[in-house]
CSV table of C-alpha atoms in Angstrom, one decimal:
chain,number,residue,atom,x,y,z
A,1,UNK,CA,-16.8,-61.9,31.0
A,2,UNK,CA,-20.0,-62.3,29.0
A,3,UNK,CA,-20.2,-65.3,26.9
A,4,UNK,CA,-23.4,-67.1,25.0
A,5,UNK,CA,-22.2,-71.0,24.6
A,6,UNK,CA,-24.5,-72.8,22.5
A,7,UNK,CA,-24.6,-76.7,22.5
A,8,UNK,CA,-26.6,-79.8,21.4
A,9,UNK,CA,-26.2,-79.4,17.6
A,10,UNK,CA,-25.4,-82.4,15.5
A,11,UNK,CA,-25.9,-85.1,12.8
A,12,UNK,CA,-29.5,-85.6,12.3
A,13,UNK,CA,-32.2,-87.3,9.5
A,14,UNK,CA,-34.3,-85.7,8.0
A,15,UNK,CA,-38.2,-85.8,9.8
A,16,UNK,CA,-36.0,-86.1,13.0
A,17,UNK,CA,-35.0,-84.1,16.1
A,18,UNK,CA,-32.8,-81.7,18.3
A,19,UNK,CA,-32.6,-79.5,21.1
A,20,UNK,CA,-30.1,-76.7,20.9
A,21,UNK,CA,-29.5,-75.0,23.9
A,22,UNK,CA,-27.9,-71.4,24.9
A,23,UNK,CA,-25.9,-70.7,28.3
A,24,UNK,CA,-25.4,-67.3,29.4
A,25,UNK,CA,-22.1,-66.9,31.6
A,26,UNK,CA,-21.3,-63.6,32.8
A,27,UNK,CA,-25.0,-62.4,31.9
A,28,UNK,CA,-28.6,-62.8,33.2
A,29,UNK,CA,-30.7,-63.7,30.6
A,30,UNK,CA,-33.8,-63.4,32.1
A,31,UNK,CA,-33.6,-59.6,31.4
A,32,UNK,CA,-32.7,-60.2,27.5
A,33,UNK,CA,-34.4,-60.3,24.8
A,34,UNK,CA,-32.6,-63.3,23.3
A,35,UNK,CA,-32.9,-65.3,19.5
A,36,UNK,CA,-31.6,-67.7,17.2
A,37,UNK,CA,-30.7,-67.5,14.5
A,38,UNK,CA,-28.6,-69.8,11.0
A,39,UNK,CA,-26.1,-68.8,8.9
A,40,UNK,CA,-26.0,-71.7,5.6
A,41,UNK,CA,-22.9,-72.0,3.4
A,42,UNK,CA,-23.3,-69.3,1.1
A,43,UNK,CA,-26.2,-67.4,2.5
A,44,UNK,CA,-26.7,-64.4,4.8
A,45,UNK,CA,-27.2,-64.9,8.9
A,46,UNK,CA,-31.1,-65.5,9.2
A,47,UNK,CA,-33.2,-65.4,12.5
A,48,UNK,CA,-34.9,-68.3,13.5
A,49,UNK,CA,-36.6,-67.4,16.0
A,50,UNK,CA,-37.5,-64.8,19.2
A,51,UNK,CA,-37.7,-64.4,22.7
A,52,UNK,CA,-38.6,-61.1,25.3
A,53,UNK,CA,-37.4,-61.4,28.2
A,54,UNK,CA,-41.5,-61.5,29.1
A,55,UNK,CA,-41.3,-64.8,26.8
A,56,UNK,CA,-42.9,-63.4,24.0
A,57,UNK,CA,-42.1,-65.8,21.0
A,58,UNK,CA,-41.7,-65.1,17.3
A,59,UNK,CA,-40.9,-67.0,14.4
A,60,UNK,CA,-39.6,-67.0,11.0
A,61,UNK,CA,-41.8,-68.6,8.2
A,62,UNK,CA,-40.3,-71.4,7.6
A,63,UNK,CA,-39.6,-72.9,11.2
A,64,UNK,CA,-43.2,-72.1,12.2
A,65,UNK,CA,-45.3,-75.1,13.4
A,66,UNK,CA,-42.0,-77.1,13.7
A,67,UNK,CA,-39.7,-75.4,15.8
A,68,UNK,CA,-40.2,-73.7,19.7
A,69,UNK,CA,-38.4,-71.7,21.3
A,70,UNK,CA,-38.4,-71.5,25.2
A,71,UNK,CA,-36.3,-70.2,28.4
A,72,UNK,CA,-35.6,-71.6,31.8
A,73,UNK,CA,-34.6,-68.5,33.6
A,74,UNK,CA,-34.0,-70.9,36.6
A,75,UNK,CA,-30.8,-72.1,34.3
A,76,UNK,CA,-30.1,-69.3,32.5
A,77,UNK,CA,-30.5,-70.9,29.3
A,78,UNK,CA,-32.7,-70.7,26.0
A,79,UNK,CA,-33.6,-73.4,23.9
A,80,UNK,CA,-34.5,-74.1,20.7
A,81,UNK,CA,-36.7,-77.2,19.8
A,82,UNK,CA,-36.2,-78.0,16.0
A,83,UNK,CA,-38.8,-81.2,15.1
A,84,UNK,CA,-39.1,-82.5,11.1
A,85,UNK,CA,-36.4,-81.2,10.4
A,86,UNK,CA,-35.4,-80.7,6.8
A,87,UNK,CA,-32.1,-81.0,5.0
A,88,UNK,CA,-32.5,-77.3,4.1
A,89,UNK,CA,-31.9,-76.9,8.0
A,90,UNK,CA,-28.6,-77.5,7.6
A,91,UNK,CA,-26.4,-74.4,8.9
A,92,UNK,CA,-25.0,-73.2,11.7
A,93,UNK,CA,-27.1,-71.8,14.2
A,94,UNK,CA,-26.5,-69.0,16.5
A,95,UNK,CA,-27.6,-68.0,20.2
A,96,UNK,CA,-28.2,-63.9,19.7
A,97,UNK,CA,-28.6,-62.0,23.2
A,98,UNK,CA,-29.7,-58.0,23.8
A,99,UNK,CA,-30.4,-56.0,26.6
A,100,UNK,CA,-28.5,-52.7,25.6
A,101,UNK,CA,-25.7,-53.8,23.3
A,102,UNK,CA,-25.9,-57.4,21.7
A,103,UNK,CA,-23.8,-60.9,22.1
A,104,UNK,CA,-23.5,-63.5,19.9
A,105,UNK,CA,-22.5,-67.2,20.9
A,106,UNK,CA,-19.6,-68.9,19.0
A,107,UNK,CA,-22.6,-71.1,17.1
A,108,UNK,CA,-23.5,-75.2,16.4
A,109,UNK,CA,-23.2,-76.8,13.5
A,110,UNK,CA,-26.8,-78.4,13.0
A,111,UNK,CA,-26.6,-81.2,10.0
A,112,UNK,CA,-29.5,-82.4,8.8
A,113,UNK,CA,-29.0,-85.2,5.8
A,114,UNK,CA,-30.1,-88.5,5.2
């Protein structure tokens, strides 16, 4: 059974932190190409940002500079490393996996407000 499980989203301040991460179960990421991306009340899913499974890194405009995305192959897991963040990060963000055909995790609400 393949399954992306996403974890470490939260309450956060404005200018602060947090580190979302992305299990695979059932699937070896190493051999994805793998993303995240946010979905905001009343706005389309966006991505965030990329991963090849060679660790080539991509990122939309408005996370650049402040957020990194990263694997550990070792534990089959991807991050996501959001700094200063804004209150316009608020949404909930998704861990996107392809090889062949796609999987999407079940998502994290990330809240940023002061």
């Amino acid at each position: 059974q393949v399954q992306l499980v996403e974890s470490g989203g939260g309450l956060v301040q404005p200018g602060g932190s947090l580190r979302l991460s992305c299990a695979g179960s059932g699937i070896t990421l190493s051999r994805y190409d793998m993303g995240w991306y946010r979905q905001a009340p009343g706005n389309q899913r966006e991505v965030v940002a990329t991963i090849t499974n060679v660790g080539r890194t991509g990122y939309a405009d408005f996370v650049t500079g402040r957020f990194t995305i990263s694997r550990d192959n070792a534990k089959n897991t991807v991050y996501l490393q959001m700094n200063s963040l804004k209150v316009e990060d608020t949404a909930v963000y998704y861990c996107y996996g392809r090889l062949n055909g796609g999987y999407w995790g079940q998502g994290t609400q990330v809240t940023v407000s002061s």
